[in-house]
Short mmCIF file of C-alpha atoms and ligand atoms in Angstrom, two decimals:
data_model
loop_
_atom_site.label_atom_id
_atom_site.label_comp_id
_atom_site.label_asym_id
_atom_site.label_seq_id
_atom_site.Cartn_x
_atom_site.Cartn_y
_atom_site.Cartn_z
CA UNK A 740 93.44 101.40 49.90
CA UNK A 741 92.97 104.51 52.01
CA UNK A 742 95.42 107.40 52.04
CA UNK A 743 93.61 109.29 54.75
CA UNK A 744 95.74 110.17 57.81
CA UNK A 745 94.56 111.95 60.91
CA UNK A 746 97.87 111.64 62.80
CA UNK A 747 99.95 114.53 64.04
CA UNK A 748 102.91 114.74 61.69
CA UNK A 749 106.46 114.89 63.09
CA UNK A 750 106.69 118.46 61.75
CA UNK A 751 103.56 119.52 63.61
CA UNK A 752 104.70 117.66 66.72
CA UNK A 753 108.00 119.52 66.61
CA UNK A 754 106.25 122.88 66.32
CA UNK A 755 103.59 122.28 68.99
CA UNK A 756 106.06 120.50 71.24
CA UNK A 757 108.38 123.49 71.32
CA UNK A 758 105.45 125.73 72.19
CA UNK A 759 104.41 123.40 74.95
CA UNK A 760 107.91 123.34 76.46
CA UNK A 761 107.82 127.16 76.41
CA UNK A 762 104.42 127.09 78.05
CA UNK A 763 105.69 124.83 80.85
CA UNK A 764 108.81 126.99 81.36
CA UNK A 765 106.55 130.10 81.59
CA UNK A 766 104.35 128.25 84.05
CA UNK A 767 107.31 127.57 86.33
CA UNK A 768 108.34 131.21 86.14
CA UNK A 769 104.88 132.32 87.20
CA UNK A 770 103.70 129.49 89.40
CA UNK A 771 103.93 131.65 92.53
CA UNK A 772 101.32 134.03 91.13
CA UNK A 773 98.54 131.44 91.07
CA UNK A 774 96.36 130.75 94.13
CA UNK A 775 98.04 127.62 95.51
CA UNK A 776 94.78 125.83 96.31
CA UNK A 777 92.33 125.78 93.42
CA UNK A 778 89.41 128.02 94.25
CA UNK A 779 86.76 126.32 92.06
CA UNK A 780 83.59 124.66 93.36
CA UNK A 781 82.51 121.10 92.52
CA UNK A 782 81.29 120.90 88.90
CA UNK A 783 82.92 124.19 87.84
CA UNK A 784 85.39 122.52 85.50
CA UNK A 785 82.94 120.13 83.84
CA UNK A 786 80.27 122.73 83.22
CA UNK A 787 82.63 124.45 80.76
CA UNK A 788 83.37 121.33 78.76
CA UNK A 789 81.24 120.32 75.72
CA UNK A 790 78.85 117.44 76.49
CA UNK A 791 80.14 115.35 73.57
CA UNK A 792 83.53 114.58 72.09
CA UNK A 793 84.32 116.53 68.89
CA UNK A 794 83.45 114.78 65.65
CA UNK A 795 86.18 116.64 63.80
CA UNK A 796 89.72 116.93 65.13
CA UNK A 797 90.71 120.29 66.59
CA UNK A 798 93.86 122.39 66.56
CA UNK A 799 96.44 122.20 69.31
CA UNK A 800 96.01 125.94 69.83
CA UNK A 801 92.32 125.39 70.57
CA UNK A 802 93.23 122.76 73.16
CA UNK A 803 95.77 125.01 74.88
CA UNK A 804 93.28 127.88 74.94
CA UNK A 805 90.88 125.66 76.85
CA UNK A 806 93.66 124.52 79.16
CA UNK A 807 94.26 128.12 80.11
CA UNK A 808 90.59 129.06 80.37
CA UNK A 809 88.97 126.00 81.92
CA UNK A 810 91.68 123.71 83.28
CA UNK A 811 94.08 126.08 84.98
CA UNK A 812 91.47 127.47 87.42
CA UNK A 813 90.88 123.90 88.57
CA UNK A 814 94.55 123.22 89.24
CA UNK A 815 95.98 123.13 92.75
CA UNK A 816 99.56 124.20 92.25
CA UNK A 817 101.57 121.39 93.78
CA UNK A 818 104.70 122.87 92.22
CA UNK A 819 104.25 126.25 93.89
CA UNK A 820 106.98 127.09 96.40
CA UNK A 821 104.09 128.04 98.72
CA UNK A 822 102.66 124.50 98.69
CA UNK A 823 103.11 123.05 102.19
CA UNK A 824 100.13 120.66 102.28
CA UNK A 825 99.95 116.85 102.70
CA UNK A 826 103.42 115.78 101.50
CA UNK A 827 105.18 117.46 98.61
CA UNK A 828 105.15 115.79 95.23
CA UNK A 829 108.03 117.65 93.74
CA UNK A 830 109.37 117.54 90.21
CA UNK A 831 112.14 119.21 88.24
CA UNK A 832 113.26 120.03 84.70
CA UNK A 833 115.30 116.85 84.17
CA UNK A 834 112.46 114.73 85.48
CA UNK A 835 109.89 116.31 83.16
CA UNK A 836 112.23 115.84 80.21
CA UNK A 837 112.82 112.21 81.19
CA UNK A 838 109.06 111.68 81.37
CA UNK A 839 108.66 113.24 77.94
CA UNK A 840 111.36 111.04 76.49
CA UNK A 841 109.73 107.99 78.04
CA UNK A 842 106.41 108.95 76.44
CA UNK A 843 108.19 109.61 73.17
CA UNK A 844 109.88 106.21 73.09
CA UNK A 845 106.62 104.66 74.25
CA UNK A 846 108.16 101.33 75.16
CA UNK A 847 106.63 98.55 77.23
CA UNK A 848 109.19 97.17 79.64
CA UNK A 849 107.36 94.11 80.92
CA UNK A 850 110.13 91.74 79.80
CA UNK A 851 113.84 92.31 79.29
CA UNK A 852 113.21 91.25 75.69
CA UNK A 853 110.51 93.89 75.10
CA UNK A 854 113.11 96.64 75.55
CA UNK A 855 116.40 95.63 77.17
CA UNK A 856 117.47 99.18 78.05
CA UNK A 857 114.26 99.76 80.00
CA UNK A 858 115.12 96.86 82.33
CA UNK A 859 118.86 97.32 82.54
CA UNK A 860 118.76 101.06 83.20
CA UNK A 861 116.19 100.48 85.94
CA UNK A 862 118.31 97.81 87.67
CA UNK A 863 121.35 100.02 87.35
CA UNK A 864 119.72 103.16 88.77
CA UNK A 865 118.17 101.16 91.60
CA UNK A 866 121.64 99.81 92.44
CA UNK A 867 123.11 103.33 92.28
CA UNK A 868 120.53 104.46 94.84
CA UNK A 869 121.61 101.72 97.25
CA UNK A 870 125.10 103.25 97.42
CA UNK A 871 123.91 106.86 97.22
CA UNK A 872 121.61 106.36 100.21
CA UNK A 873 123.63 103.94 102.31
CA UNK A 874 120.99 101.20 101.95
CA UNK A 875 121.86 97.55 102.70
CA UNK A 876 123.98 95.98 99.95
CA UNK A 877 121.60 92.99 100.02
CA UNK A 878 119.10 95.21 98.13
CA UNK A 879 121.29 95.27 95.03
CA UNK A 880 120.18 93.35 91.96
CA UNK A 881 123.77 92.11 91.69
CA UNK A 882 123.24 90.36 95.05
CA UNK A 883 120.30 88.21 96.15
CA UNK A 884 117.93 91.12 96.38
CA UNK A 885 116.96 93.81 93.96
CA UNK A 886 115.05 96.96 93.31
CA UNK A 887 112.18 97.80 91.01
CA UNK A 888 110.37 101.02 90.25
CA UNK A 889 106.71 100.70 91.13
CA UNK A 890 103.97 103.27 90.68
CA UNK A 891 103.24 103.96 94.37
CA UNK A 892 104.22 103.08 97.92
CA UNK A 893 100.73 101.61 98.28
CA UNK A 894 101.31 99.02 95.58
CA UNK A 895 104.82 98.32 96.83
CA UNK A 896 103.25 97.53 100.19
CA UNK A 897 100.72 95.19 98.59
CA UNK A 898 103.58 93.43 96.80
CA UNK A 899 105.42 93.02 100.11
CA UNK A 900 102.24 91.70 101.77
CA UNK A 901 101.76 89.12 99.03
CA UNK A 902 105.37 87.90 99.35
CA UNK A 903 105.00 87.67 103.14
CA UNK A 904 101.72 85.78 102.83
CA UNK A 905 103.21 83.30 100.38
CA UNK A 906 106.36 82.80 102.46
CA UNK A 907 104.24 82.06 105.50
CA UNK A 908 101.88 79.71 103.69
CA UNK A 909 104.61 77.94 101.72
CA UNK A 910 103.19 79.46 98.52
CA UNK A 911 99.93 77.68 99.33
CA UNK A 912 97.54 80.62 99.22
CA UNK A 913 98.56 81.30 95.62
CA UNK A 914 97.70 77.70 94.76
CA UNK A 915 94.68 76.96 96.90
CA UNK A 916 93.20 80.37 97.70
CA UNK A 917 91.82 81.13 101.13
CA UNK A 918 93.95 82.35 103.97
CA UNK A 919 94.87 80.73 107.27
CA UNK A 920 94.80 82.80 110.48
CA UNK A 921 97.72 85.03 109.56
CA UNK A 922 98.07 88.37 111.35
CA UNK A 923 99.95 91.61 110.58
CA UNK A 924 101.33 94.34 112.86
CA UNK A 925 101.63 98.09 112.46
CA UNK A 926 101.16 101.19 114.56
CA UNK A 927 98.16 103.49 114.68
CA UNK A 928 100.31 105.97 112.71
CA UNK A 929 100.96 103.62 109.77
CA UNK A 930 99.72 104.93 106.44
CA UNK A 931 96.20 103.87 105.46
CA UNK A 932 97.59 101.96 102.47
CA UNK A 933 98.38 99.09 104.87
CA UNK A 934 94.75 98.67 105.85
CA UNK A 935 93.80 98.78 102.18
CA UNK A 936 96.50 96.23 101.32
CA UNK A 937 95.36 93.87 104.06
CA UNK A 938 91.87 93.98 102.55
CA UNK A 939 93.13 93.59 98.99
CA UNK A 940 95.21 90.47 99.71
CA UNK A 941 92.32 88.80 101.50
CA UNK A 942 93.76 88.75 105.02
CA UNK A 943 90.91 90.83 106.38
CA UNK A 944 90.93 93.94 108.50
CA UNK A 945 90.29 92.01 111.71
CA UNK A 946 93.69 90.34 111.29
CA UNK A 947 95.54 93.64 111.37
CA UNK A 948 96.88 94.35 114.85
CA UNK A 949 97.26 98.03 115.63
CA UNK A 950 100.11 98.47 118.10
CA UNK A 951 100.22 101.46 120.42
CA UNK A 952 102.69 104.28 119.91
CA UNK A 953 104.92 106.06 122.44
CA UNK A 954 104.94 109.78 123.26
CA UNK A 955 106.80 110.46 119.98
CA UNK A 956 104.13 108.64 117.94
CA UNK A 957 106.57 105.81 117.19
CA UNK A 958 105.57 102.15 117.40
CA UNK A 959 106.29 100.63 120.81
CA UNK A 960 108.26 97.39 120.14
CA UNK A 961 107.49 95.91 123.57
CA UNK A 962 103.78 96.27 122.94
CA UNK A 963 104.24 94.65 119.56
CA UNK A 964 106.02 91.66 121.08
CA UNK A 965 103.32 91.27 123.74
CA UNK A 966 100.70 91.22 121.01
CA UNK A 967 102.66 88.65 118.99
CA UNK A 968 102.90 86.36 122.04
CA UNK A 969 99.20 86.68 122.69
CA UNK A 970 98.40 85.92 119.05
CA UNK A 971 100.60 82.82 119.10
CA UNK A 972 98.86 81.60 122.24
CA UNK A 973 95.52 82.08 120.52
CA UNK A 974 96.59 80.09 117.46
CA UNK A 975 97.20 83.00 115.08
CA UNK A 976 100.21 83.03 112.74
CA UNK A 977 102.17 86.32 112.72
CA UNK A 978 103.35 86.97 109.14
CA UNK A 979 103.96 90.67 108.48
CA UNK A 980 104.94 93.91 110.17
CA UNK A 981 105.16 97.37 108.70
CA UNK A 982 107.37 100.00 110.30
CA UNK A 983 107.58 103.57 109.08
CA UNK A 984 110.41 106.05 108.77
CA UNK A 985 108.55 109.36 108.67
CA UNK A 986 104.87 108.74 109.36
CA UNK A 987 102.34 110.73 107.38
CA UNK A 988 100.80 112.58 110.30
CA UNK A 989 103.91 113.66 112.19
CA UNK A 990 107.04 112.25 110.49
CA UNK A 991 107.57 109.90 113.45
CA UNK A 992 110.31 107.29 113.10
CA UNK A 993 109.59 103.77 114.31
CA UNK A 994 112.56 102.04 116.02
CA UNK A 995 113.56 99.88 113.08
CA UNK A 996 116.31 97.85 114.74
CA UNK A 997 114.20 96.82 117.74
CA UNK A 998 111.24 95.95 115.52
CA UNK A 999 113.54 94.11 113.11
CA UNK A 1000 115.00 91.96 115.87
CA UNK A 1001 111.52 90.96 117.02
CA UNK A 1002 110.55 90.11 113.45
CA UNK A 1003 113.64 87.91 113.07
CA UNK A 1004 112.78 86.10 116.33
CA UNK A 1005 109.25 85.30 115.23
CA UNK A 1006 109.96 84.86 111.51
CA UNK A 1007 107.84 87.83 110.46
CA UNK A 1008 108.34 89.69 107.16
CA UNK A 1009 109.31 93.28 107.99
CA UNK A 1010 108.48 95.97 105.44
CA UNK A 1011 109.77 99.49 105.94
CA UNK A 1012 107.70 102.33 104.53
CA UNK A 1013 109.76 105.49 104.10
CA UNK A 1014 107.56 106.96 101.40
CA UNK A 1015 108.50 110.58 101.95
CA UNK A 1016 111.35 110.58 104.47
CA UNK A 1017 113.32 107.96 102.56
CA UNK A 1018 114.85 110.72 100.44
CA UNK A 1019 116.61 112.06 103.56
CA UNK A 1020 118.95 109.05 103.41
CA UNK A 1021 120.79 110.75 100.58
CA UNK A 1022 122.31 112.89 103.37
CA UNK A 1023 124.61 110.80 105.60
CA UNK A 1024 123.78 113.01 108.62
CA UNK A 1025 120.13 111.80 108.60
CA UNK A 1026 120.87 108.08 108.30
CA UNK A 1027 120.59 107.32 112.01
CA UNK A 1028 116.82 106.99 111.51
CA UNK A 1029 117.49 104.16 109.06
CA UNK A 1030 119.54 102.10 111.50
CA UNK A 1031 118.45 98.46 111.34
CA UNK A 1032 117.24 98.56 107.76
CA UNK A 1033 119.24 95.41 107.01
CA UNK A 1034 116.75 93.51 109.19
CA UNK A 1035 113.91 94.33 106.79
CA UNK A 1036 112.82 92.02 104.00
CA UNK A 1037 111.47 94.89 101.91
CA UNK A 1038 111.73 98.66 101.76
CA UNK A 1039 110.05 101.42 99.78
CA UNK A 1040 110.50 105.14 99.31
CA UNK A 1041 109.09 107.60 96.79
CA UNK A 1042 111.34 109.81 94.70
CA UNK A 1043 107.98 111.16 93.49
CA UNK A 1044 107.51 112.80 96.85
CA UNK A 1045 110.81 114.36 97.73
CA UNK A 1046 113.51 113.56 95.19
CA UNK A 1047 112.55 115.98 92.38
CA UNK A 1048 111.11 113.17 90.26
CA UNK A 1049 107.56 113.58 89.06
CA UNK A 1050 104.81 111.14 89.99
CA UNK A 1051 104.85 108.18 89.61
CA UNK A 1052 108.08 106.72 90.92
CA UNK A 1053 108.31 104.47 93.96
CA UNK A 1054 111.54 102.57 94.64
CA UNK A 1055 110.82 99.13 96.07
CA UNK A 1056 113.60 96.85 97.30
CA UNK A 1057 113.67 93.27 98.54
CA UNK A 1058 116.49 91.24 100.06
CA UNK A 1059 115.43 88.07 98.23
CA UNK A 1060 114.23 88.49 94.68
CA UNK A 1061 113.54 84.77 94.32
CA UNK A 1062 110.61 85.07 96.75
CA UNK A 1063 109.18 88.03 94.86
CA UNK A 1064 109.45 86.24 91.54
CA UNK A 1065 108.01 82.99 92.90
CA UNK A 1066 105.09 84.93 94.36
CA UNK A 1067 104.16 86.85 91.23
CA UNK A 1068 105.52 84.89 88.30
CA UNK A 1069 103.08 83.76 85.64
CA UNK A 1070 104.31 82.72 82.22
CA UNK A 1071 101.72 82.45 79.48
CA UNK A 1072 102.87 81.03 76.15
CA UNK A 1073 102.71 84.37 74.37
CA UNK A 1074 105.37 85.90 76.67
CA UNK A 1075 107.90 83.06 76.37
CA UNK A 1076 111.25 84.06 74.88
CA UNK A 1077 114.81 82.84 74.75
CA UNK A 1078 116.40 85.43 77.07
CA UNK A 1079 113.88 84.67 79.83
CA UNK A 1080 114.22 80.95 79.38
CA UNK A 1081 117.99 81.12 79.80
CA UNK A 1082 117.39 82.89 83.13
CA UNK A 1083 120.05 85.48 82.36
CA UNK A 1084 117.78 88.53 82.60
CA UNK A 1085 115.36 90.30 84.89
CA UNK A 1086 111.77 90.35 83.67
CA UNK A 1087 110.20 93.11 85.75
CA UNK A 1088 106.63 91.93 84.99
CA UNK A 1089 107.27 89.44 87.84
CA UNK A 1090 108.19 92.18 90.30
CA UNK A 1091 104.81 93.86 90.66
CA UNK A 1092 101.14 93.23 90.15
CA UNK A 1093 100.46 94.59 86.69
CA UNK A 1094 102.06 93.33 83.50
CA UNK A 1095 102.79 96.43 81.41
CA UNK A 1096 105.27 98.99 82.62
CA UNK A 1097 106.56 102.38 81.59
CA UNK A 1098 110.18 103.43 81.20
CA UNK A 1099 110.23 105.29 84.54
CA UNK A 1100 113.95 104.83 85.14
CA UNK A 1101 114.71 107.48 82.51
CA UNK A 1102 113.40 110.35 84.59
CA UNK A 1103 115.15 109.14 87.75
CA UNK A 1104 118.40 108.69 85.80
CA UNK A 1105 118.10 112.21 84.39
CA UNK A 1106 117.43 113.63 87.87
CA UNK A 1107 120.41 111.88 89.45
CA UNK A 1108 122.71 112.89 86.59
CA UNK A 1109 121.50 116.49 86.51
CA UNK A 1110 121.82 117.17 90.24
CA UNK A 1111 124.59 114.73 91.06
CA UNK A 1112 124.54 113.25 94.54
CA UNK A 1113 125.96 116.54 95.81
CA UNK A 1114 123.04 118.58 94.42
CA UNK A 1115 120.42 116.21 95.81
CA UNK A 1116 122.08 116.30 99.24
CA UNK A 1117 122.21 120.07 99.16
CA UNK A 1118 118.51 120.55 98.39
CA UNK A 1119 117.23 117.85 100.76
CA UNK A 1120 119.32 119.14 103.66
CA UNK A 1121 118.22 122.68 102.84
CA UNK A 1122 114.55 121.66 103.10
CA UNK A 1123 115.23 120.04 106.46
CA UNK A 1124 117.12 123.12 107.64
CA UNK A 1125 114.16 125.33 106.64
CA UNK A 1126 111.69 123.05 108.42
CA UNK A 1127 113.80 123.14 111.55
CA UNK A 1128 114.08 126.90 111.39
CA UNK A 1129 110.31 127.16 111.08
CA UNK A 1130 109.98 124.84 114.08
CA UNK A 1131 112.26 127.11 116.11
CA UNK A 1132 110.11 130.17 115.26
CA UNK A 1133 106.96 128.31 116.29
CA UNK A 1134 108.62 127.16 119.49
CA UNK A 1135 109.57 130.71 120.41
CA UNK A 1136 106.13 132.12 119.66
CA UNK A 1137 103.80 132.87 122.57
CA UNK A 1138 100.64 132.05 120.64
CA UNK A 1139 101.60 128.77 118.96
CA UNK A 1140 102.89 125.43 120.18
CA UNK A 1141 105.11 122.91 118.43
CA UNK A 1142 104.22 119.21 118.43
CA UNK A 1143 107.81 117.93 118.37
CA UNK A 1144 111.26 118.65 117.06
CA UNK A 1145 110.76 117.59 113.42
CA UNK A 1146 113.01 114.67 112.48
CA UNK A 1147 112.94 115.72 108.83
CA UNK A 1148 110.93 118.26 106.85
CA UNK A 1149 107.44 118.19 108.39
CA UNK A 1150 106.48 120.72 111.04
CA UNK A 1151 103.35 120.12 113.13
CA UNK A 1152 102.07 122.99 115.25
CA UNK A 1153 98.88 124.62 116.51
CA UNK A 1154 97.62 127.89 117.84
CA UNK A 1155 97.13 127.66 121.60
CA UNK A 1156 93.43 128.44 121.16
CA UNK A 1157 90.90 125.64 120.69
CA UNK A 1158 90.59 123.26 117.67
CA UNK A 1159 87.81 125.31 116.04
CA UNK A 1160 90.12 128.32 115.92
CA UNK A 1161 92.89 126.27 114.30
CA UNK A 1162 90.46 124.95 111.69
CA UNK A 1163 89.28 128.46 110.90
CA UNK A 1164 92.89 129.62 110.69
CA UNK A 1165 93.76 126.85 108.23
CA UNK A 1166 90.69 127.45 106.07
CA UNK A 1167 91.30 131.21 105.97
CA UNK A 1168 94.93 130.71 104.97
CA UNK A 1169 94.03 128.23 102.26
CA UNK A 1170 91.24 130.41 100.88
CA UNK A 1171 93.70 133.31 100.62
CA UNK A 1172 95.50 131.31 97.93
CA UNK A 1173 98.82 132.53 99.29
CA UNK A 1174 99.82 129.26 100.92
CA UNK A 1175 98.32 125.80 101.25
CA UNK A 1176 98.70 123.67 104.36
CA UNK A 1177 96.74 120.75 105.81
CA UNK A 1178 96.08 119.19 109.20
CA UNK A 1179 96.09 116.02 111.23
CA UNK A 1180 94.64 114.92 114.55
CA UNK A 1181 97.08 113.67 117.19
CA UNK A 1182 96.22 112.89 120.81
CA UNK A 1183 92.69 114.05 120.03
CA UNK A 1184 93.87 117.54 119.03
CA UNK A 1185 93.84 119.33 115.70
CA UNK A 1186 97.37 120.11 114.45
CA UNK A 1187 98.45 122.10 111.41
CA UNK A 1188 101.06 120.42 109.21
CA UNK A 1189 103.60 122.18 107.02
CA UNK A 1190 105.68 119.95 104.80
CA UNK A 1191 108.67 121.89 103.48
CA UNK A 1192 109.96 120.24 100.33
CA UNK A 1193 108.82 121.85 97.13
CA UNK A 1194 111.55 122.10 94.53
CA UNK A 1195 111.52 125.92 94.52
CA UNK A 1196 110.75 126.54 98.20
CA UNK A 1197 113.39 128.82 99.69
CA UNK A 1198 113.95 130.71 102.94
CA UNK A 1199 111.79 133.66 101.85
CA UNK A 1200 108.77 131.43 101.18
CA UNK A 1201 108.94 129.86 104.62
CA UNK A 1202 109.46 133.26 106.25
CA UNK A 1203 106.49 134.76 104.37
CA UNK A 1204 104.31 131.75 105.22
CA UNK A 1205 105.09 132.04 108.93
CA UNK A 1206 104.45 135.81 108.89
CA UNK A 1207 101.11 135.21 107.14
CA UNK A 1208 100.10 132.53 109.64
CA UNK A 1209 100.82 134.86 112.56
CA UNK A 1210 99.05 137.86 110.99
CA UNK A 1211 95.98 135.81 110.04
CA UNK A 1212 95.78 134.32 113.53
CA UNK A 1213 96.02 137.81 115.05
CA UNK A 1214 93.17 139.04 112.82
CA UNK A 1215 90.96 136.07 113.69
CA UNK A 1216 91.66 136.14 117.45
N1 PLP B 1956 103.31 105.77 103.15
C1 PLP B 1956 103.46 106.98 103.72
C2 PLP B 1956 104.26 107.11 105.00
C3 PLP B 1956 102.90 108.10 103.11
O1 PLP B 1956 103.04 109.30 103.69
C4 PLP B 1956 102.17 107.94 101.90
C5 PLP B 1956 101.54 109.10 101.26
O2 PLP B 1956 101.33 110.12 101.87
C6 PLP B 1956 102.04 106.66 101.38
C7 PLP B 1956 102.61 105.59 102.03
C8 PLP B 1956 101.27 106.41 100.11
O3 PLP B 1956 102.02 106.84 99.01
P1 PLP B 1956 101.61 106.47 97.52
O4 PLP B 1956 100.71 107.55 97.05
O5 PLP B 1956 102.90 106.42 96.77
O6 PLP B 1956 100.92 105.16 97.54
#
């Protein structure tokens, strides 16, 4: 019998854990002092790490020393209030603590029986969100639909695609494999995860129809209907459409109601992707963009982008949970249990692709309870107000032009000089470490994008960023 034990004792965990919480709190106090975009070159981080794993265990202090020396220089500070790139991926104290608690409990929530609270809290929080955000009541788990926390909007989209494929093929593709001539519709502004999903589920890229957008970069429903008619004439079977509320490039809003009505007419599964902008629905004054959501069969948004909940946390809803379960349910002998057999519980393993699942609802529950609906509304509407103020400064400037009046929190603009100048401007700003912003190409032109939504971003950060952009442009001109 061995008495050897290499584990970290609860006493040591308590001591190191407290230090780590202090370290994270210090980090948040100083995060503005770091260069937002990591300034290291490829290979810089690895070259400092030993070639082999240690034979003997090391102290926690030694690990944290290396974090500071070798890891921190390679960090891009997504939590900096001066982070305006891509989309924000904001977090908050209650979320981090919820994540820690989830890791501490270390439960697997694949079945209700494997940890009932993991399932029931998730269903409950997902139902809360329906009311908090004015989503269709059909999405509630207490009705025919239901919500599940997935890792990403990309995987939620793949789940929706699979359900749509099975609905259209009478659950035949699951049984027989292969795919008939089914076709999907989306705009040129739809997130790339759709193209990936279409490949993953075996429909094939050539069966994805890219519909043209209007002058606001929103999908043109008439063009979509024309394409559907043409496909039907050619013997294709329309099965899926994806519309977006808040596209990645420009935050454009597809006309959900018009698209939804077309989908109903042709029996097409409509999925709505509101990965970032979905959080805006917490504010009643921004819900007009969500009009028609009840026509969708599935919907996803990411609290891990803009609801102060750390990655990963995607909220995925369907109006008919029976379809989802029928599409993904597999019951090997070793997972059989009484609660499932009685049909009285939700087993979330049937609601997404993977089997195992973390207790993600804890962090979302903590966030909602810490802020209250009022706090969430305040901060989301404040981000939108800041973005709109920034847009008004750009609009008034003689040297810059604004792409559009931002519907939510993303501002797209460019210097009136040529693309090369705008690229140089962006690279110079990012190398300065003072702010980080990214770009897109729309109508063949290079546009700078500033997404205003970091947890700690306030008026002064947006003002300083705009001043820096103007000064840097003046120096480069
Ligand atoms: N959909 C939209 C509109 C997005 O902007 C993004 C990410 O930028 C995604 C989907 C993908 O999100 P995730 O990383 O959660 O898969």
